[in-house]
Structures are given as structure tokens and as C-alpha cells.
Coordinates of C-alpha atoms in Angstrom, one line a residue:
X1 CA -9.2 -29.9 -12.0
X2 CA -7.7 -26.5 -11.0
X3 CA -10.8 -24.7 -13.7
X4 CA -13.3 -26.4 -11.3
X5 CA -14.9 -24.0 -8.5
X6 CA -16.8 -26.9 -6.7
X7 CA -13.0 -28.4 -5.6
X8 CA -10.5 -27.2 -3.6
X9 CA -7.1 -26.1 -4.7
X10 CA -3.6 -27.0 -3.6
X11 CA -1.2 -24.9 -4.3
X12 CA 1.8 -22.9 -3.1
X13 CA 2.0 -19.7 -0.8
X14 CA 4.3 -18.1 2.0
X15 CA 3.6 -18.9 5.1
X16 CA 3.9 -16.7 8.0
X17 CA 4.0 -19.0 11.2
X18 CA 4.9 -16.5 14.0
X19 CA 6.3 -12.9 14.5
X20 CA 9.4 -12.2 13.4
X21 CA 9.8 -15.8 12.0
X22 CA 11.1 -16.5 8.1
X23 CA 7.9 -16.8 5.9
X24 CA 8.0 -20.7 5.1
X25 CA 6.6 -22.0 1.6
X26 CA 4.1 -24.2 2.1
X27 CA 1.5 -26.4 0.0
X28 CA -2.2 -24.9 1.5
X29 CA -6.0 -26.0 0.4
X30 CA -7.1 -23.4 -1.2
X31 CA -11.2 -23.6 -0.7
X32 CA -14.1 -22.7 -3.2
X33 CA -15.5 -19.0 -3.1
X34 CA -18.9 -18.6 -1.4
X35 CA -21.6 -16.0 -1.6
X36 CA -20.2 -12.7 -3.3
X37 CA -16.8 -14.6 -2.9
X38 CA -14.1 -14.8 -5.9
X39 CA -11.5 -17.1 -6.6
X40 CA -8.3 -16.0 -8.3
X41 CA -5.1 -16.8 -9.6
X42 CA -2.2 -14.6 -8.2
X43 CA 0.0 -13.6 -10.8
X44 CA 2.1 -11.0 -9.6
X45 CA 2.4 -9.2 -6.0
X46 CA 4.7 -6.3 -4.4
X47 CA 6.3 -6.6 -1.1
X48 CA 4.5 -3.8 0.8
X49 CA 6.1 -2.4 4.4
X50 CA 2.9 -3.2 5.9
X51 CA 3.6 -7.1 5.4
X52 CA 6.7 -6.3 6.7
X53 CA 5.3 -4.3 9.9
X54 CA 3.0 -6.9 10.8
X55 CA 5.4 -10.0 10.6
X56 CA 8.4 -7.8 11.9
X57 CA 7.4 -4.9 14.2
X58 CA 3.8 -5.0 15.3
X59 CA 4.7 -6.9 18.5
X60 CA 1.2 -7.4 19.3
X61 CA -0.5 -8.6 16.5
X62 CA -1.7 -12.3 17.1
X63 CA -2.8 -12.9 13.7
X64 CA -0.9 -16.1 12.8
X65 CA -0.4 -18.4 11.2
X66 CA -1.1 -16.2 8.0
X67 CA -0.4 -15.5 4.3
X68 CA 0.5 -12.0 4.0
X69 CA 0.6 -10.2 0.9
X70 CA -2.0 -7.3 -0.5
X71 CA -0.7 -5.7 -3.4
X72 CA -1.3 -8.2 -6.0
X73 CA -3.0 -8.7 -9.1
X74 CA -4.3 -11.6 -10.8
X75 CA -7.2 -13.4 -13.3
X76 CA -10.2 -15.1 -12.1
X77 CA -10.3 -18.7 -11.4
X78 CA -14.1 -18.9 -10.6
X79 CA -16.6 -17.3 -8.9
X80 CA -19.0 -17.9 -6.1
X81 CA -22.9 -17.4 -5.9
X82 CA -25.1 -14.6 -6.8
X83 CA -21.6 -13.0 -8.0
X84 CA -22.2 -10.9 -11.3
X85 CA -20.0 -8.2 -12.2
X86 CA -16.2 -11.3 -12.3
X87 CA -16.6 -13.9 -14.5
X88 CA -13.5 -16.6 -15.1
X89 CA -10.6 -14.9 -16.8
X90 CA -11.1 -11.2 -15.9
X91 CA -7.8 -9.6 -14.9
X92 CA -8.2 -7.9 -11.5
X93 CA -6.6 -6.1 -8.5
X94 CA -7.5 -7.3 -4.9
X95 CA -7.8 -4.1 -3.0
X96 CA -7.6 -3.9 1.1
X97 CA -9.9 -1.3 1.3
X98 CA -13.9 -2.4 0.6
X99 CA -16.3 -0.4 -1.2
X100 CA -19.8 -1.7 -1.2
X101 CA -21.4 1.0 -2.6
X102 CA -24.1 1.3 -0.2
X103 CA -22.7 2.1 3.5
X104 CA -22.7 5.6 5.0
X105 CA -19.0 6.0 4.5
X106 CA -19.4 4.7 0.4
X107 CA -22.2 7.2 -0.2
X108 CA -20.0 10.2 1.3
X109 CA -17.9 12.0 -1.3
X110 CA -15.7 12.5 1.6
X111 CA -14.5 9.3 2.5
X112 CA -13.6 6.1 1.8
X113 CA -13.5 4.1 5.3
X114 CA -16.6 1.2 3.8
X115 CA -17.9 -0.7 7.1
X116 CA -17.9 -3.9 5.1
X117 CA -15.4 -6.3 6.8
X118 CA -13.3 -8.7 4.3
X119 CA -13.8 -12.0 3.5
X120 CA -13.0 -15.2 6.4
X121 CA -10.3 -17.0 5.1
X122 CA -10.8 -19.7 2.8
X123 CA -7.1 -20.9 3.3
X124 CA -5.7 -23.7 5.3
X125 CA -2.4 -25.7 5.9
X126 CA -1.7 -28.7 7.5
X127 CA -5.1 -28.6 9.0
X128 CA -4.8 -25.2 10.5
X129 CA -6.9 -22.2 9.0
X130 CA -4.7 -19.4 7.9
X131 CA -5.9 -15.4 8.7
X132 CA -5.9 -14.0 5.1
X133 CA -4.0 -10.7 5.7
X134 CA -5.8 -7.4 4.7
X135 CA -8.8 -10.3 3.2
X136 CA -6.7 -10.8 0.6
X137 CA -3.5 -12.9 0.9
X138 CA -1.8 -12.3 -2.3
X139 CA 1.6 -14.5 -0.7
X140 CA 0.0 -17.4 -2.7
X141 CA -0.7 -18.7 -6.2
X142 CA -4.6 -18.3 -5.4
X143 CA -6.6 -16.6 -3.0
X144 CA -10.2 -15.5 -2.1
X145 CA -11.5 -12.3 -1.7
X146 CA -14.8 -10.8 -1.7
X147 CA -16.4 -9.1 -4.7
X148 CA -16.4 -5.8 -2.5
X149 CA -12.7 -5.8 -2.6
X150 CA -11.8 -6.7 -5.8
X151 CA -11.2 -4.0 -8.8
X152 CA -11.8 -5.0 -12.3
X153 CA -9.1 -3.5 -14.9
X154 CA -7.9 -2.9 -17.8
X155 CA -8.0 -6.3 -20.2
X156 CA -4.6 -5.5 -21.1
X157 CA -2.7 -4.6 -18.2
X158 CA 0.3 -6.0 -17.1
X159 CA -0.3 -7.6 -14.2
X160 CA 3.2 -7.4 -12.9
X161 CA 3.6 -4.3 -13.1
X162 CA -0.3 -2.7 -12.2
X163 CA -0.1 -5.3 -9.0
X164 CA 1.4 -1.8 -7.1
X165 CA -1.9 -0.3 -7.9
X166 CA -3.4 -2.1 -5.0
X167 CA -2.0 -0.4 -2.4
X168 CA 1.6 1.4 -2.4
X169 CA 1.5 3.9 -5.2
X170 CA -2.3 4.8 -4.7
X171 CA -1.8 5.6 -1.1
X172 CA 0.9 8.3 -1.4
X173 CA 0.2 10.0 -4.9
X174 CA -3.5 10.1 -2.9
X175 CA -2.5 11.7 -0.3
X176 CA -1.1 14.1 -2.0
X177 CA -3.6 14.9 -4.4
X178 CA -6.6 13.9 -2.4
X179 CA -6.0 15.2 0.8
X180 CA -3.6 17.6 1.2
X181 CA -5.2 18.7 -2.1
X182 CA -1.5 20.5 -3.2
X183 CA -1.8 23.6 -5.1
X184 CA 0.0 24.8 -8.0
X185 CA 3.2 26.5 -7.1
X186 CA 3.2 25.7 -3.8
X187 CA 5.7 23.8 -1.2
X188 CA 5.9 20.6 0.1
X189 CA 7.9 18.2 2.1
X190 CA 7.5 14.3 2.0
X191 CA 9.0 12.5 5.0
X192 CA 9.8 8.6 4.1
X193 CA 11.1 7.8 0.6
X194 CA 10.1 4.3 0.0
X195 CA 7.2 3.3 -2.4
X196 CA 4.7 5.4 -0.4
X197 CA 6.7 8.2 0.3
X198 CA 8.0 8.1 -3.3
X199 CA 3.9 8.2 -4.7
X200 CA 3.5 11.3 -2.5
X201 CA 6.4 13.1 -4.4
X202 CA 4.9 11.6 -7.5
X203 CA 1.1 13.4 -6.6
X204 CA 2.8 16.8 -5.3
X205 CA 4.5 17.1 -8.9
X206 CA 1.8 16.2 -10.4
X207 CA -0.7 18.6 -8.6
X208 CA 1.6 21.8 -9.4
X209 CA 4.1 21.8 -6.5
X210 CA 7.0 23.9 -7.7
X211 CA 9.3 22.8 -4.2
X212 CA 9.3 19.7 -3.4
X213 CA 11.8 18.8 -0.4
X214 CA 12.8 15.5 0.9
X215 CA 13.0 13.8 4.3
X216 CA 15.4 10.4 4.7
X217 CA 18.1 9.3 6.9
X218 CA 19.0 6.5 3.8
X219 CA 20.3 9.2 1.3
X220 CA 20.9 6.5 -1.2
X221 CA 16.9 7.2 -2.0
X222 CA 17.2 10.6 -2.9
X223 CA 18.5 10.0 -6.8
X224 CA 15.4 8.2 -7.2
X225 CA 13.4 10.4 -5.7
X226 CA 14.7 12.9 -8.3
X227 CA 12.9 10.4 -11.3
X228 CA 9.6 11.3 -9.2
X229 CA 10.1 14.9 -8.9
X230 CA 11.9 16.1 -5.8
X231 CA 13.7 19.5 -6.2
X232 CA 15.6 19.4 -2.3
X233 CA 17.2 16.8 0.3
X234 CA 17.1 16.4 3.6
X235 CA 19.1 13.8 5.7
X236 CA 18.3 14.4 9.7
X237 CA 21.6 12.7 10.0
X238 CA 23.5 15.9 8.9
X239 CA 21.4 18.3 11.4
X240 CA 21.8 18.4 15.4
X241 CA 18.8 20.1 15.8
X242 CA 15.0 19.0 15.0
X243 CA 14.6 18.8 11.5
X244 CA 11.1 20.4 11.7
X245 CA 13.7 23.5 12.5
X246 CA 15.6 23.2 9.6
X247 CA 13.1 23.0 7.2
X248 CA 11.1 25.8 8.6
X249 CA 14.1 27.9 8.3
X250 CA 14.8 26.5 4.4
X251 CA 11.0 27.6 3.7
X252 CA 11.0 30.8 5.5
X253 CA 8.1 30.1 8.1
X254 CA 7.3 26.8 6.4
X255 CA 5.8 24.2 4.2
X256 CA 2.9 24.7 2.7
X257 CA 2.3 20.3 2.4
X258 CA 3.4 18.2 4.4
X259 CA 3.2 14.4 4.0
X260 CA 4.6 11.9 6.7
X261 CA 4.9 8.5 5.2
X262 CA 7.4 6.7 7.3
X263 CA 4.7 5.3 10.3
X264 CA 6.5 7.1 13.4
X265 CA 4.9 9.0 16.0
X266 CA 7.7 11.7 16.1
X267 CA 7.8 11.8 12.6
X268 CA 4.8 12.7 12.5
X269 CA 4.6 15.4 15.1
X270 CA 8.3 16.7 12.6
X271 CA 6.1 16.5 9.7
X272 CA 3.1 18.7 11.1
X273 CA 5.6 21.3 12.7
X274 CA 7.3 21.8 9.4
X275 CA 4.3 23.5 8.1
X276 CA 3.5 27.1 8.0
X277 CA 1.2 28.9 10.3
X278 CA -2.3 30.2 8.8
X279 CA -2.3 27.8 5.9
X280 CA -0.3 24.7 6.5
X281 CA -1.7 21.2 5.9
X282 CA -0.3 18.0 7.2
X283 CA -1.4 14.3 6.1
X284 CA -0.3 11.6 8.2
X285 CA 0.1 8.4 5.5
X286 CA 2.9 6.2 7.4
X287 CA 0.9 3.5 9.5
X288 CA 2.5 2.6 13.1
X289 CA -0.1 1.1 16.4
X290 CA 3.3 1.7 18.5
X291 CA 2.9 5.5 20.5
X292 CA 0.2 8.7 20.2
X293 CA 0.9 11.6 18.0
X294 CA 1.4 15.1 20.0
X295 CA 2.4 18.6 19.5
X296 CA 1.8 21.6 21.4
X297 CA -1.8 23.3 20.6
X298 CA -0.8 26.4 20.0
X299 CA 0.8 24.8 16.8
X300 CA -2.9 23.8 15.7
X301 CA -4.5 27.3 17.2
X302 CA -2.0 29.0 15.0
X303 CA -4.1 27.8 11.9
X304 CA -2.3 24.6 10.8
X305 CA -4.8 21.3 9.6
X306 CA -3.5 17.9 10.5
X307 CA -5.3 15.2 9.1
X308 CA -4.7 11.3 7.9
X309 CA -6.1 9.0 5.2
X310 CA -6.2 5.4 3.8
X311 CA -5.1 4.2 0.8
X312 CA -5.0 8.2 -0.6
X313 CA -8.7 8.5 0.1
X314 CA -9.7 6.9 -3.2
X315 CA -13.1 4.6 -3.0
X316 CA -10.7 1.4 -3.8
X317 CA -13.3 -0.5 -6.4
X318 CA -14.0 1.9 -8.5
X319 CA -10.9 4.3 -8.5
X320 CA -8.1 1.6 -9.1
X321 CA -9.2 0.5 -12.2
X322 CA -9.1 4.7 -13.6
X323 CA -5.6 4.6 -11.9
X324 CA -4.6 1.4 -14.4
X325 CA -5.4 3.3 -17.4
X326 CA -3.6 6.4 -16.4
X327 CA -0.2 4.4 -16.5
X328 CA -1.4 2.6 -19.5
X329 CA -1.9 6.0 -21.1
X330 CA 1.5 7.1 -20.1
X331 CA -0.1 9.2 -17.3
X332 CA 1.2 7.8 -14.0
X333 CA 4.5 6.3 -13.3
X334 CA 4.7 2.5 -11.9
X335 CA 7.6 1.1 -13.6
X336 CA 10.0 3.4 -12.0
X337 CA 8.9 1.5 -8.3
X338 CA 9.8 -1.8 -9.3
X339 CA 13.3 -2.3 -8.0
X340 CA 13.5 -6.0 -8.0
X341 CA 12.0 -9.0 -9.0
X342 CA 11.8 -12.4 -7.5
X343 CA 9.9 -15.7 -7.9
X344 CA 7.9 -16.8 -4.7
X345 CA 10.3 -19.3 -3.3
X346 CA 12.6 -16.2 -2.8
X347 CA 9.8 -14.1 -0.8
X348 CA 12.3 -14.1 2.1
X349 CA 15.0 -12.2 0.2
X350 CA 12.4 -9.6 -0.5
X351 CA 11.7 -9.1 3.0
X352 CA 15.6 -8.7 3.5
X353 CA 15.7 -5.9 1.1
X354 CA 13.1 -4.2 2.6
X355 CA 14.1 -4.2 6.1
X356 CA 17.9 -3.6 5.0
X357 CA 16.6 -0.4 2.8
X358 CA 17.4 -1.9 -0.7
X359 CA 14.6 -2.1 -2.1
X360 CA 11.5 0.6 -3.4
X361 CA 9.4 -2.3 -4.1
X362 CA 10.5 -6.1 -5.2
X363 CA 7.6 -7.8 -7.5
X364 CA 7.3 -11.6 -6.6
X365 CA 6.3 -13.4 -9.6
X366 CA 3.8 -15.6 -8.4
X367 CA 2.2 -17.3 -11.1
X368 CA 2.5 -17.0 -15.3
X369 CA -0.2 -15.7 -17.2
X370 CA -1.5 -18.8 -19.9

């Protein structure tokens, strides 16, 4: 019986075998949750660029086989020992971010790095154990993950729509609201226009940012960037000359928020010279291993603030589940991201998309709610 916790579970998920291989659908054991562990059923999940990095680009990263996949959202299928605050049916969002609650980092207002490490996988197939990306693995119709990275929500969310919550949407409009901490009436420039890039516009408007100017060599993004409040456009592609240049020159001095969310060392260093002397702030969202970030000091002596956050600085357990009922209360866009949507056996398509630019976010169905 699938309802049983005691048994293991077979069931389908995306495989990733090896870097840059196709992500193969496979039949995996899916094994009981243990202490503080919980077992759900994956009903929707969003094809995030960070999947895409670390089957794709990160060149290094030995983690396979896998099952990728951390923006997802599901019910509970049964829980583990000494596990009291999930009980079977509970709609929930994994989240790749921990919060314990008791760590240096939880009890700091000012962050929210938990030391808590996720959850060893609980997955195998064909005898091999599978790494559970991010201790999730939402790539499959169930998963494990530990109570310290699991956010309870709203009982009537739609799960394949909120799924996003868990990581895209929360990390830019974060950012943006967060850790730059925009002002009212002030300007701002957001490099990188897919789903995190586009949740950074989303938090600048929302915080009061009058200018909001965009940075992408796919211009195609810019009319939806528009739906999430963008007022300017940029494409580097139509300047010869640094674009960290050209926007200081549009701004007269500078930006007053900057936001790089494309993951690229000289985007980044673009990003933070775009701002204005004295005042400027710069948040570093995009998430590369490949290079080191420079710029010359007297851009930082001259009074700018360059900084960088996870998931939009929000404590991951307890903030998701306020961000769910902002979009159910009309608050907070998530629709507007969903570009496509696939069932699991077309998770390779979704990948395509992504890498070809198509796509702001694809929702794989994974499973139907009964």
C-alpha cells in the first residue's frame, strides 16, 4: 500500500545519470521517512535554472546519479518519528533552505544561512542510491525531506501554481525587498530577466521604486517584464561599450539598486558599477561556482555596499507559507511566471526551453491531487 509508511514506495522520477546527460525516467524505491523525516507526494514542480546549472554547467559537480528538482509542492504521504507539526494530507512546500529554529544563524534577525544540513537520501534505483538534490528531489512523484525544510501552507493552495514559492519567486522579490531594502521613489536596475530576475522587478515595484530599468541580451523578455513592473530596457547587444557605462549615463551618476540575477562574475562586477557613489547598493542573487567577483576599490571606498543573499533572505519555514497567502490574497503575482506546462515524462523538453531562453518557468505536473 502506497498510504503505508512502514513500506517502501515505487514510483516514477527523472533521473539524472551524468553531466550534461538527458534526465532519464526511471522507476526508483522510494524509502520510509525516519526521525524528523517526511514523506510526500509531489504534485507539482518548476524547472529552476539551478537544476539546469548543475546538470548543464557546473563542470565539477560529482553529485550523480541524482533526482534534481526543488521547487515543488506537494501533500503528505506519512511521516516519520517524533515528527509533530505534518501529519498525512497537509499540503506543503519543500524549501532548500533549513530553518531549525534554534542555530546561531535562525535566532539572528539578520540571516537566514541555518547550519542544519538536509536530509541523506532516501532514494534509490537500480540498486544505486540517488543524491537528493538541494534534500529535496521534487523530479519525482514522492520524496523525503526533513521537517526542517518543509513549509506548511495554505489548505487551499494550488499546488501547481504555489510550487514557485519554494525557491524562484522568493529569491528575487527577496532580494529586492529584503536586502537591497528599495526605497520609495528610487532607481533600480535588475540584470537577468528570467523567473528570478523577473521576482526582483516584481519586489522593486512593490517597495516603491519609481525607475525600474532592465538588463538582457534576449529582448523577447522585456514585454514580460513590463507585466512585473519594469519602466526601461537594456539590451548589451545594442551598446559597444560596458553597459555599467551606459546605465550610469541613463541615471546620471547611477542606480540607486542594483540586482544581478543572471550568476556571472562580470555581471556582477556590471551590476555593482552601475550604482551610484555615496549611496548605491548592489545584491548579488544569480548563483555561478565558475570565477571571483572584482572591481576596483576605489568603487567600494567611494561609498557603494555590495552584498548577496539566499533565497531573498527569508527564514524559509516560516516565511513561505506568509508568501502563499499573499498571492492567495491577490497580493503577489505567481501566475504571470508560469510559461508552460508539462507532465513528467516531458521534463527534458523543459530543460530545452530553458537553456534555449523560452521559457520563465515550465510547471511539470507530477502527480494529481485525489
Amino acid at each position: 500500500s502506497r498510504c503505508s509508511k512502514s513500506q517502501v514506495i515505487k514510483c516514477r522520477a527523472a533521473v539524472a545519470w551524468g553531466h550534461k546527460q538527458p534526465l532519464v525516467v526511471e522507476e526508483i524505491e522510494v524509502f520510509p521517512p525516519r526521525d524528523h523525516e517526511i514523506r510526500i507526494k509531489v504534485v507539482a514542480t518548476g524547472m529552476c535554472h539551478s537544476d539546469l546549472y548543475f546538470l548543464v554547467d557546473c563542470e565539477g559537480w560529482s553529485g550523480f546519479p541524482a533526482v534534481l528538482g526543488h521547487e515543488g509542492a506537494g501533500i503528505v504521504e506519512s511521516v516519520g518519528p517524533h515528527v509533530t507539526k505534518f501529519r498525512p494530507g497537509d499540503k506543503v512546500i519543500p524549501v532548500p533552505i533549513t530553518q531549525c529554529g534554534e542555530c546561531r544563524f535562525c535566532l539572528n534577525p539578520e540571516s537566514n544561512l541555518c547550519e542544519v544540513s538536509h536530509i541523506t537520501s532516501r532514494l534509490k534505483c537500480k540498486g544505486q542510491t540517488l543524491v537528493q538534490f538541494a534534500g529535496i528531489s521534487t523530479f519525482s512523484e514522492y520524496t523525503v525531506v526533513s521537517e526542517v525544510a518543509l513549509a506548511k501552507i495554505n489548505d487551499s493552495a494550488p499546488l501547481e501554481t504555489v510550487c514557485l514559492l519554494g525557491c524562484g519567486i522568493p529569491t528575487g522579490y527577496g532580494a529586492a525587498i529584503n536586502i537591497a531594502k528599495v526605497k520609495p521613489g528610487s532607481t533600480c536596475a535588475v540584470f537577468g530577466l528570467g523567473a528570478v530576475g523577473l521576482a526582483a522587478v516584481m519586489g522593486c515595484k512593490a517597495a516603491g521604486a519609481t525607475r525600474i530599468i532592465v538588463i538582457d541580451t534576449n529582448k523577447d523578455k522585456f514585454e514580460k517584464a513590463k507585466v512585473f513592473g519594469a519602466t526601461d530596457f537594456v539590451n548589451p547587444k545594442d551598446h559597444a561599450r560596458p553597459i555599467q557605462e551606459v546605465l550610469v549615463e541613463m541615471t546620471n551618476g547611477g542606480v540607486d539598486f542594483s540586482l544581478e540575477c543572471v550568476g556571472n562574475v562580470d555581471v556582477m562586477r556590471s551590476a555593482f558599477e552601475s550604482c551610484v557613489k555615496g549611496w548605491g547598493v548592489s545584491v548579488v542573487v544569480g548563483y555561478t561556482e565558475s570565477g571571483e567577483v572584482s572591481t576596483l576599490p576605489m568603487q567600494l571606498l567611494a561609498g557603494r555596499t555590495w552584498k548577496g543573499c539566499f533565497f531573498g533572505g527569508y527564514k524559509s519555514v516560516e516565511s513561505v507559507p506568509k508568501l502563499v497567502d499573499e498571492y492567495m490574497a491577490k497580493k503577489l503575482k505567481v501566475d504571470e511566471f508560469v510559461s508552460h506546462r508539462l507532465p513528467l515524462d516531458r521534463i527534458n523538453e523543459a530543460v530545452d526551453l530553458l537553456v534555449q531562453g523560452k521559457s520563465i518557468r515550465t510547471v511539470l505536473e507530477i502527480s494529481q491531487v485525489q
